[in-house]
Amino acid sequence: DTGVSQDPRHKITKRGQNVTFRCDPISEHNRLYWYRQTLGQGPEFLTYFQNEAQLEKSRLLSDRFSAERPKGSFSTLEIQRTEQGDSAMYLCASNHRRGYEPQETQYFGPGTRLLVL
Amino acid sequence: AQKITQTQPGMFVQEKEAVTLDCTYDTSDPSYGLFWYKQPSSGEMIFLIYQGSYDQQNATEGRYSLNFQKARKSANLVISASQLGDSAMYFCAMRTNRDDKIIFGKGTRLHILP
């Protein structure tokens, strides 16, 4: 039983560079979520997909951020022209949701820690 | 607006004692779910327990139980017989019926002392 995986686990980059993170959800999960967690805070929602469709984007997701899930399986999160304020843990989660089921938890990956110098 | 409040930034508890982590929430949606997650230093969010807004009984999962007081909008986590491995950050979270994202509190860092 494989859980949610994320790659890379750590990324150090210089300000102004582009970075891309990958998330592989639990197989057959139709929903995939991205969260950002800064030091001392809880995770904050960024965006989510149902299959290939990106259904919601937070206002936290500036124009420099783009997320895709082209085949409804893995997803990528790209940050262009990184800034020091982008330094955070980027968490991916997945679940399989049918209808209105608020009890469904989301299963989280180990996260990607980004440090922008 | 939906909000989760955790007022305890940190707690120190002696091993084998019970510990209660506080959580209050705010939502106008009548149907919602409350979650507790554990985040060890490795960073992964581990799901612990769930309570539905219409559930009549408090949720329990092994050593974890959720003290759900709907009128007070409170969802405290109780860990019985604490262990050294319980040392971690603990997040209270909520999801409403009409929303798909989970909203998290700021967390409580729990330290279990030997």
Short mmCIF file of C-alpha atoms in Angstrom, two decimals:
data_model
loop_
_atom_site.label_atom_id
_atom_site.label_comp_id
_atom_site.label_asym_id
_atom_site.label_seq_id
_atom_site.Cartn_x
_atom_site.Cartn_y
_atom_site.Cartn_z
CA ASP A 1 0.00 0.00 0.00
CA THR A 2 1.74 3.14 -1.20
CA GLY A 3 0.78 6.48 0.23
CA VAL A 4 1.10 9.94 -1.24
CA SER A 5 4.63 10.64 -2.42
CA GLN A 6 6.30 13.94 -3.16
CA ASP A 7 9.49 14.79 -4.93
CA PRO A 8 11.87 16.32 -4.10
CA ARG A 9 11.73 16.23 -0.32
CA HIS A 10 14.00 19.25 -0.05
CA LYS A 11 14.83 22.05 -2.46
CA ILE A 12 17.22 24.96 -2.04
CA THR A 13 17.14 27.59 -4.75
CA LYS A 14 18.23 31.12 -5.36
CA ARG A 15 15.77 33.96 -5.56
CA GLY A 16 14.49 34.40 -9.09
CA GLN A 17 14.83 30.77 -10.11
CA ASN A 18 11.93 28.54 -11.11
CA VAL A 19 11.16 25.37 -9.18
CA THR A 20 8.79 22.48 -9.84
CA PHE A 21 7.46 19.96 -7.35
CA ARG A 22 5.76 16.69 -8.08
CA CYS A 23 3.05 14.85 -6.18
CA ASP A 24 1.90 11.29 -6.78
CA PRO A 25 -1.40 10.66 -5.01
CA ILE A 26 -2.73 7.36 -3.76
CA SER A 27 -3.78 5.48 -6.86
CA GLU A 28 -7.43 5.85 -7.83
CA HIS A 29 -7.90 8.92 -5.66
CA ASN A 30 -9.80 11.41 -7.77
CA ARG A 31 -8.96 14.48 -5.70
CA LEU A 32 -5.57 16.04 -5.18
CA TYR A 33 -4.84 19.05 -2.99
CA TRP A 34 -1.89 21.37 -2.52
CA TYR A 35 -1.21 23.18 0.75
CA ARG A 36 1.55 25.48 1.92
CA GLN A 37 2.83 25.50 5.49
CA THR A 38 5.08 28.23 6.79
CA LEU A 39 7.03 27.99 10.02
CA GLY A 40 4.83 27.98 13.10
CA GLN A 41 1.58 27.85 11.13
CA GLY A 42 -0.89 25.23 10.06
CA PRO A 43 -1.15 24.26 6.40
CA GLU A 44 -3.00 26.70 4.15
CA PHE A 45 -4.97 25.57 1.13
CA LEU A 46 -3.59 26.50 -2.28
CA THR A 47 -5.55 24.58 -4.89
CA TYR A 48 -7.19 21.28 -5.67
CA PHE A 49 -8.04 19.04 -8.59
CA GLN A 50 -10.75 16.58 -9.30
CA ASN A 51 -9.25 14.30 -11.91
CA GLU A 52 -7.68 16.67 -14.46
CA ALA A 53 -9.80 19.70 -13.60
CA GLN A 54 -8.49 22.39 -11.30
CA LEU A 55 -11.62 23.30 -9.35
CA GLU A 56 -10.46 25.93 -6.91
CA LYS A 57 -7.50 28.23 -6.38
CA SER A 58 -6.77 30.18 -3.25
CA ARG A 59 -5.94 33.85 -3.42
CA LEU A 60 -2.60 32.75 -1.93
CA LEU A 61 -1.79 31.29 -5.35
CA SER A 62 -0.26 34.26 -7.12
CA ASP A 63 0.38 34.45 -10.86
CA ARG A 64 3.84 33.02 -10.25
CA PHE A 65 2.32 29.73 -9.12
CA SER A 66 0.84 27.20 -11.49
CA ALA A 67 -0.40 23.70 -10.84
CA GLU A 68 -1.32 20.96 -13.27
CA ARG A 69 -2.67 17.44 -13.19
CA PRO A 70 -2.59 16.58 -16.88
CA LYS A 71 -3.70 12.96 -16.80
CA GLY A 72 -5.62 12.97 -13.58
CA SER A 73 -2.87 11.11 -11.77
CA PHE A 74 0.27 12.96 -10.63
CA SER A 75 0.37 16.71 -10.22
CA THR A 76 3.06 19.36 -10.50
CA LEU A 77 3.32 22.69 -8.74
CA GLU A 78 5.60 25.24 -10.36
CA ILE A 79 6.79 28.47 -8.80
CA GLN A 80 8.30 30.97 -11.19
CA ARG A 81 10.73 33.71 -10.14
CA THR A 82 10.91 32.47 -6.59
CA GLU A 83 10.99 34.94 -3.72
CA GLN A 84 12.27 34.47 -0.19
CA GLY A 85 8.66 34.57 1.03
CA ASP A 86 8.00 31.37 -0.92
CA SER A 87 10.15 29.44 1.56
CA ALA A 88 7.79 26.93 3.13
CA MET A 89 6.75 23.30 3.24
CA TYR A 90 4.54 22.39 0.29
CA LEU A 91 2.18 19.56 1.16
CA CYS A 92 0.17 17.43 -1.21
CA ALA A 93 -2.87 15.41 -0.18
CA SER A 94 -5.35 13.17 -1.91
CA ASN A 95 -8.65 11.43 -1.33
CA HIS A 96 -11.52 9.92 -3.22
CA ARG A 97 -14.67 11.88 -2.77
CA ARG A 98 -18.14 10.93 -3.91
CA GLY A 99 -20.84 13.48 -3.33
CA TYR A 100 -21.05 15.31 -0.03
CA GLU A 101 -19.00 13.43 2.47
CA PRO A 102 -17.35 15.80 4.92
CA GLN A 103 -16.01 12.88 6.91
CA GLU A 104 -13.48 11.93 4.29
CA THR A 105 -10.02 12.75 5.46
CA GLN A 106 -7.25 13.74 3.13
CA TYR A 107 -4.09 11.65 3.09
CA PHE A 108 -0.98 13.77 3.12
CA GLY A 109 2.41 13.24 1.60
CA PRO A 110 5.71 13.96 3.36
CA GLY A 111 5.95 17.43 1.83
CA THR A 112 8.63 19.34 -0.05
CA ARG A 113 10.63 21.82 2.00
CA LEU A 114 11.60 24.81 -0.12
CA LEU A 115 14.26 27.28 0.93
CA VAL A 116 14.77 30.35 -1.23
CA LEU A 117 18.06 32.11 -0.64
CA ALA B 1 -16.01 32.81 7.84
CA GLN B 2 -14.66 29.48 8.97
CA LYS B 3 -11.97 29.44 11.58
CA ILE B 4 -10.09 27.04 13.83
CA THR B 5 -8.51 28.29 17.04
CA GLN B 6 -5.89 26.45 19.05
CA THR B 7 -4.89 28.53 22.05
CA GLN B 8 -2.06 26.36 23.38
CA PRO B 9 1.17 26.97 21.45
CA GLY B 10 3.02 24.38 23.52
CA MET B 11 2.44 21.83 26.25
CA PHE B 12 4.69 19.72 28.44
CA VAL B 13 3.23 16.51 29.85
CA GLN B 14 4.74 13.70 31.88
CA GLU B 15 4.84 10.32 30.18
CA LYS B 16 1.83 8.10 30.92
CA GLU B 17 -0.38 11.04 31.87
CA ALA B 18 -3.46 12.00 29.89
CA VAL B 19 -3.37 15.23 27.92
CA THR B 20 -6.09 17.44 26.45
CA LEU B 21 -5.39 19.66 23.47
CA ASP B 22 -7.90 22.46 23.02
CA CYS B 23 -9.68 23.40 19.81
CA THR B 24 -12.56 25.71 19.06
CA TYR B 25 -14.08 26.30 15.67
CA ASP B 26 -16.43 28.65 13.92
CA THR B 27 -18.68 27.96 10.96
CA SER B 28 -22.18 28.80 9.85
CA ASP B 29 -22.51 25.59 7.89
CA PRO B 30 -24.67 23.03 9.77
CA SER B 31 -22.81 20.09 8.25
CA TYR B 32 -19.11 19.83 8.86
CA GLY B 33 -16.36 17.50 9.94
CA LEU B 34 -13.61 18.02 12.47
CA PHE B 35 -10.20 16.36 12.24
CA TRP B 36 -7.08 16.06 14.29
CA TYR B 37 -3.71 15.53 12.65
CA LYS B 38 -0.29 14.79 14.12
CA GLN B 39 2.81 16.21 12.49
CA PRO B 40 6.12 14.79 13.71
CA SER B 41 9.40 16.49 12.92
CA SER B 42 9.56 14.58 9.63
CA GLY B 43 6.76 16.82 8.37
CA GLU B 44 4.11 14.33 7.30
CA MET B 45 0.55 15.04 8.44
CA ILE B 46 -0.88 11.93 10.07
CA PHE B 47 -4.65 11.65 10.40
CA LEU B 48 -5.71 10.73 13.95
CA ILE B 49 -9.44 11.07 14.42
CA TYR B 50 -12.62 12.45 12.86
CA GLN B 51 -15.88 13.82 14.34
CA GLY B 52 -18.94 14.64 12.26
CA SER B 53 -21.23 17.48 13.20
CA TYR B 54 -24.23 15.15 13.37
CA ASP B 55 -22.50 12.37 15.26
CA GLN B 56 -24.22 11.70 18.56
CA GLN B 57 -21.24 10.12 20.25
CA ASN B 58 -17.71 11.34 20.72
CA ALA B 59 -15.23 9.74 18.37
CA THR B 60 -12.57 7.40 19.73
CA GLU B 61 -9.56 5.78 18.06
CA GLY B 62 -7.36 3.77 20.37
CA ARG B 63 -5.72 6.19 22.81
CA TYR B 64 -7.28 9.18 21.06
CA SER B 65 -10.72 10.53 21.82
CA LEU B 66 -12.44 13.70 20.75
CA ASN B 67 -14.43 15.66 23.32
CA PHE B 68 -17.06 17.21 21.05
CA GLN B 69 -19.20 19.96 22.57
CA LYS B 70 -21.27 21.28 19.70
CA ALA B 71 -23.00 24.11 21.54
CA ARG B 72 -19.65 25.48 22.63
CA LYS B 73 -18.10 24.76 19.20
CA SER B 74 -15.34 22.86 20.90
CA ALA B 75 -13.49 19.74 19.70
CA ASN B 76 -10.74 18.94 22.14
CA LEU B 77 -8.39 15.99 21.58
CA VAL B 78 -7.69 13.74 24.53
CA ILE B 79 -4.67 11.45 24.46
CA SER B 80 -4.69 8.85 27.20
CA ALA B 81 -1.55 7.27 28.66
CA SER B 82 0.82 9.51 26.72
CA GLN B 83 4.00 8.05 25.25
CA LEU B 84 7.31 9.61 24.26
CA GLY B 85 6.40 9.03 20.62
CA ASP B 86 3.42 11.36 21.02
CA SER B 87 5.78 14.35 21.02
CA ALA B 88 4.82 16.28 17.89
CA MET B 89 2.74 19.15 16.53
CA TYR B 90 -0.99 18.56 16.66
CA PHE B 91 -3.40 20.34 14.35
CA CYS B 92 -7.14 20.67 14.67
CA ALA B 93 -8.89 21.06 11.33
CA MET B 94 -12.33 21.41 9.80
CA ARG B 95 -14.06 20.79 6.54
CA THR B 96 -17.61 21.85 5.77
CA ASN B 97 -20.09 20.06 3.58
CA ARG B 98 -20.00 22.64 0.81
CA ASP B 99 -16.26 23.12 0.78
CA ASP B 100 -13.44 20.86 -0.24
CA LYS B 101 -10.47 22.34 1.48
CA ILE B 102 -9.48 21.60 5.05
CA ILE B 103 -8.89 24.59 7.31
CA PHE B 104 -6.23 24.13 9.95
CA GLY B 105 -5.50 25.78 13.27
CA LYS B 106 -2.03 27.00 14.15
CA GLY B 107 -1.25 23.86 16.06
CA THR B 108 -0.07 22.85 19.52
CA ARG B 109 3.43 21.49 20.08
CA LEU B 110 3.26 18.64 22.56
CA HIS B 111 6.33 17.55 24.49
CA ILE B 112 6.15 14.29 26.43
CA LEU B 113 8.67 14.18 29.26
CA PRO B 114 10.23 10.88 30.42
#
